[in-house]
Amino acid sequence: MNTPITVAIVEDKELIRQSLAILVDGADGFACQATFETAEAALDHLPGQCVDVVLMDIDLPGMNGIDCVRHLKQLCPTTQFMMCTMYDEDETVFEALKAGANAYILKRSPPHKLLEAITELHEGGSPMSSTIARKIASSFHISPTAPNELDVLTPREREILDRLSKGHSHKEVATELFVSPTTVRKHIFNIYEKLQVHSKVEAVNKYLGRK
Amino acid sequence: MNTPITVAIVEDKELIRQSLAILVDGADGFACQATFETAEAALDHLPGQCVDVVLMDIDLPGMNGIDCVRHLKQLCPTTQFMMCTMYDEDETVFEALKAGANAYILKRSPPHKLLEAITELHEGGSPMSSTIARKIASSFHISPTAPNELDVLTPREREILDRLSKGHSHKEVATELFVSPTTVRKHIFNIYEKLQVHSKVEAVNKYLGRK
DNA sequence: TAAAAAATCATACAAATGCGGTATTGTCGG
DNA sequence: CCGACAATACCGCATTTGTATGATTTTTTA
């Protein structure tokens, strides 16, 4: 281990922050370079000393950890972010990934797992607990249900729905398809009935497979 | 270990198939219940004896492992599928997940990791090597262009846009946020100006990063 | 070929929406 | 302290949209 992996910790709870710092600093090949109690503090000081890996708590007072990552990722593009949280809630996982985090682990993970994860993350991997990976994997095969729903639509209805999904209005679609606006509206109404929705946005969401 | 985890293996290469079978069968708490050389053979025989976990090679002669999973998942919804492959190619990972697989590991993984992965998969996790997880994580923040556009929005505007994206109307959003409908409309108007759009669907498309 | 489904068009009404202007309040940085 | 900005709110108007009812013509399919 010539050059240790430099780590920063953002965590508001004193006890956890200290524990993590000691764990990281005590291990071979790791160096805890900074700790912060808040997202704001991290945003202030981290850009100057971009570390290799940041352990980021999500539930912080003031700005939350996800928004913090979103900003830091811009300022330190090479830094890797690992979200550390107590719970594996659906929404936050995706939000964190979108924000630029590359790892997502639970605080209850055993210490050696944590260090292993830091190493993997630093080497270009994306360690995450398998329960969290499951959430992500599941988000991919939501499609087997969706296509069935669209099967009930006629080709013409799909054609119209497709244009609606591009943000076109009744009139525009009518012009494009050389039919009367009332016809288009009738089709849209039928689409709504079949998909059990009551607005364009809902219909388009179903069409594009995002619910 | 009262009831062992039942496993089936689909793999065309004799040597690998045998090795896996011996590994699984020899381990405590696992039972290799069947092995198949081809996807077709698996499709013929597996539905009758739905096992807990199927190790599926991707590169099979005839039908490939991904299509095989797609079909089997319909017939055995409770069975978990683990893709085993030599390489971690981009496309196949996503295809496999979409097809219904829940784990994706490399054949070069050490035996004990494989058994561990089978257990995790059976317990509802989604084990995957961290390099593969990285590919998936990356697919979430592929939107480096979109966030810039959304940066011009205020938090409140994003909040409102988020609710619009769920198909809520002016009034509904107003109720949810405890403000007047006219306020919401004003916000929406401002959003449209900033994003240079003229309708909900267009705004939502930009927000969700698909245009 | 007869029945079912799809595509077309019309009329009508209420609600939602898009667009414009104006104004008050609070916060924050310079 | 001031200016910029965000959030709040109102009014008004023209248009779009969601819903309903009804009808005609083509196409598909049983």
Coordinates of C-alpha atoms in Angstrom, one line a residue, chain B:
Chain B
M1 CA -30.4 -26.2 7.1
N2 CA -33.6 -28.1 7.0
T3 CA -34.7 -27.5 3.4
P4 CA -31.8 -27.0 1.0
I5 CA -32.0 -24.4 -1.7
T6 CA -32.8 -26.2 -4.9
V7 CA -30.8 -25.2 -7.9
A8 CA -30.8 -25.9 -11.6
I9 CA -27.9 -25.2 -13.9
V10 CA -28.1 -24.3 -17.6
E11 CA -24.7 -24.3 -19.2
D12 CA -23.5 -25.8 -22.5
K13 CA -19.9 -26.4 -21.6
E14 CA -19.6 -29.9 -20.1
L15 CA -16.7 -29.1 -17.8
I16 CA -18.3 -26.0 -16.3
R17 CA -21.7 -27.6 -15.9
Q18 CA -20.2 -30.5 -14.0
S19 CA -18.0 -28.3 -11.9
L20 CA -20.9 -26.1 -10.9
A21 CA -23.2 -29.1 -10.2
I22 CA -20.6 -30.7 -8.0
L23 CA -19.9 -27.4 -6.2
V24 CA -23.5 -26.8 -5.5
D25 CA -24.5 -30.3 -4.6
G26 CA -21.4 -30.8 -2.4
A27 CA -22.2 -27.7 -0.3
D28 CA -24.3 -27.8 2.8
G29 CA -27.8 -26.4 2.3
F30 CA -27.8 -26.7 -1.5
A31 CA -29.2 -29.3 -3.8
C32 CA -28.5 -29.3 -7.5
Q33 CA -31.8 -30.7 -8.9
A34 CA -31.2 -30.5 -12.6
T35 CA -28.7 -29.5 -15.2
F36 CA -29.4 -28.6 -18.8
E37 CA -27.2 -28.1 -21.8
T38 CA -29.5 -25.8 -23.7
A39 CA -32.2 -23.2 -23.1
E40 CA -34.6 -25.4 -25.0
A41 CA -34.0 -28.3 -22.7
A42 CA -34.5 -26.1 -19.6
L43 CA -37.8 -24.7 -21.0
D44 CA -39.0 -28.2 -21.6
H45 CA -38.3 -29.6 -18.1
L46 CA -38.0 -26.8 -15.6
P47 CA -41.6 -25.6 -15.5
G48 CA -42.6 -29.0 -14.0
Q49 CA -40.3 -28.8 -11.1
C50 CA -39.7 -25.1 -10.4
V51 CA -36.5 -24.9 -8.4
D52 CA -35.5 -22.0 -6.1
V53 CA -32.6 -20.7 -8.2
V54 CA -31.4 -21.2 -11.7
L55 CA -27.8 -20.5 -12.8
M56 CA -28.1 -19.5 -16.4
D57 CA -25.3 -19.2 -18.8
I58 CA -25.8 -16.4 -21.3
D59 CA -23.9 -17.6 -24.3
L60 CA -25.8 -20.8 -25.2
P61 CA -26.2 -22.5 -28.6
G62 CA -29.6 -21.9 -30.0
M63 CA -31.7 -19.8 -27.8
N64 CA -29.6 -17.6 -25.5
G65 CA -29.8 -17.5 -21.8
I66 CA -31.6 -14.2 -21.6
D67 CA -34.5 -15.2 -23.8
C68 CA -34.6 -18.4 -21.9
V69 CA -35.0 -16.4 -18.6
R70 CA -37.7 -14.3 -20.2
H71 CA -39.8 -17.3 -20.9
L72 CA -39.1 -19.2 -17.8
K73 CA -39.8 -16.2 -15.6
Q74 CA -43.4 -16.3 -16.9
L75 CA -43.7 -20.1 -16.2
C76 CA -41.9 -20.1 -12.8
P77 CA -42.5 -16.6 -11.3
T78 CA -41.0 -17.6 -7.9
T79 CA -37.8 -18.9 -9.3
Q80 CA -34.8 -16.6 -9.1
F81 CA -32.4 -16.4 -12.0
M82 CA -28.7 -15.7 -11.7
M83 CA -26.9 -15.0 -14.9
C84 CA -23.4 -16.4 -15.2
T85 CA -21.1 -15.1 -17.8
M86 CA -17.5 -14.7 -18.8
Y87 CA -17.7 -11.1 -19.6
D88 CA -19.5 -8.1 -18.2
E89 CA -20.8 -6.6 -21.4
D90 CA -22.9 -3.5 -21.1
E91 CA -25.9 -4.5 -23.1
T92 CA -26.5 -8.0 -21.9
V93 CA -26.5 -6.9 -18.3
F94 CA -29.5 -4.6 -18.9
E95 CA -31.2 -7.1 -21.2
A96 CA -30.9 -9.8 -18.5
L97 CA -32.3 -7.6 -15.8
K98 CA -35.2 -6.6 -18.0
A99 CA -35.8 -10.2 -18.8
G100 CA -36.3 -10.9 -15.2
A101 CA -32.9 -12.0 -13.9
N102 CA -32.1 -10.8 -10.4
A103 CA -28.4 -11.6 -10.2
Y104 CA -25.5 -11.3 -12.5
I105 CA -22.1 -12.7 -11.7
L106 CA -19.0 -13.5 -13.5
K107 CA -17.9 -17.1 -13.9
R108 CA -14.5 -16.2 -12.6
S109 CA -16.0 -15.5 -9.2
P110 CA -14.5 -17.8 -6.5
P111 CA -16.7 -20.8 -5.5
H112 CA -17.5 -19.5 -2.0
K113 CA -18.7 -16.2 -3.5
L114 CA -21.0 -18.1 -5.8
L115 CA -22.6 -20.1 -3.0
E116 CA -22.9 -16.9 -1.0
A117 CA -24.6 -15.2 -4.0
I118 CA -27.1 -18.1 -4.4
T119 CA -28.1 -17.7 -0.8
E120 CA -28.5 -14.0 -1.0
L121 CA -30.5 -14.3 -4.2
H122 CA -32.7 -16.9 -2.5
E123 CA -33.2 -14.6 0.4
G124 CA -34.5 -11.8 -1.8
G125 CA -31.3 -9.9 -2.5
S126 CA -29.7 -9.2 -5.8
P127 CA -26.1 -10.0 -5.6
M128 CA -23.9 -8.8 -8.4
S129 CA -20.3 -8.0 -8.8
S130 CA -19.4 -4.4 -8.1
T131 CA -18.2 -3.8 -11.6
I132 CA -21.6 -4.8 -12.9
A133 CA -23.4 -2.8 -10.3
R134 CA -21.3 0.1 -11.5
K135 CA -22.7 -0.2 -15.0
I136 CA -26.2 -0.1 -13.6
A137 CA -25.5 2.7 -11.3
S138 CA -24.0 4.7 -14.1
S139 CA -27.1 4.2 -16.2
F140 CA -28.9 6.4 -13.7
H141 CA -26.8 9.4 -13.9
I142 CA -26.4 9.4 -17.6
S143 CA -28.3 12.7 -17.6
P144 CA -25.4 15.1 -17.3
T145 CA -27.1 17.4 -19.8
A146 CA -30.6 17.4 -18.2
P147 CA -29.6 18.5 -14.7
N148 CA -28.1 21.7 -16.1
E149 CA -31.5 22.6 -17.4
L150 CA -33.2 21.8 -14.2
D151 CA -30.7 23.8 -12.2
V152 CA -32.4 27.0 -13.2
L153 CA -35.5 25.9 -11.3
T154 CA -36.0 26.8 -7.7
P155 CA -36.6 24.0 -5.2
R156 CA -40.2 25.0 -5.1
E157 CA -40.5 24.8 -8.8
R158 CA -38.9 21.4 -8.8
E159 CA -41.2 20.2 -6.1
I160 CA -44.2 21.3 -8.2
L161 CA -42.8 19.8 -11.4
D162 CA -42.2 16.6 -9.7
R163 CA -45.9 16.4 -8.7
L164 CA -46.9 17.4 -12.2
S165 CA -44.8 14.5 -13.4
K166 CA -46.9 12.2 -11.4
G167 CA -50.0 13.3 -13.2
H168 CA -51.4 15.7 -10.6
S169 CA -53.4 18.7 -11.7
H170 CA -53.0 22.3 -10.6
K171 CA -55.6 21.9 -7.9
E172 CA -54.2 18.7 -6.6
V173 CA -50.7 20.1 -6.3
A174 CA -52.1 23.2 -4.6
T175 CA -53.9 21.1 -2.0
E176 CA -50.8 18.9 -1.5
L177 CA -48.6 21.9 -0.9
F178 CA -51.2 24.0 1.0
V179 CA -51.0 26.9 -1.4
S180 CA -53.6 28.5 -3.6
P181 CA -54.1 27.1 -7.1
T182 CA -53.2 30.4 -8.7
T183 CA -49.8 30.2 -7.0
V184 CA -49.2 26.8 -8.5
R185 CA -50.2 28.1 -11.9
K186 CA -47.8 30.9 -11.5
H187 CA -45.0 28.5 -10.6
I188 CA -45.9 26.3 -13.6
F189 CA -45.8 29.4 -15.8
N190 CA -42.4 30.3 -14.6
I191 CA -41.2 26.7 -15.1
Y192 CA -42.4 26.8 -18.7
E193 CA -40.5 30.0 -19.3
K194 CA -37.3 28.6 -17.8
L195 CA -37.5 25.3 -19.6
Q196 CA -38.7 26.9 -22.8
V197 CA -41.8 24.6 -23.1
H198 CA -45.5 25.2 -23.4
S199 CA -47.2 22.3 -21.9
K200 CA -47.1 19.9 -19.0
V201 CA -46.1 16.9 -21.1
E202 CA -43.1 18.8 -22.5
A203 CA -42.1 20.0 -19.1
V204 CA -42.4 16.6 -17.6
N205 CA -40.4 15.1 -20.4
K206 CA -37.6 17.5 -19.7
Y207 CA -37.8 16.8 -16.0
L208 CA -37.6 13.1 -16.4
G209 CA -34.8 13.4 -18.9
R210 CA -36.4 12.0 -22.0
K211 CA -37.0 14.3 -24.9

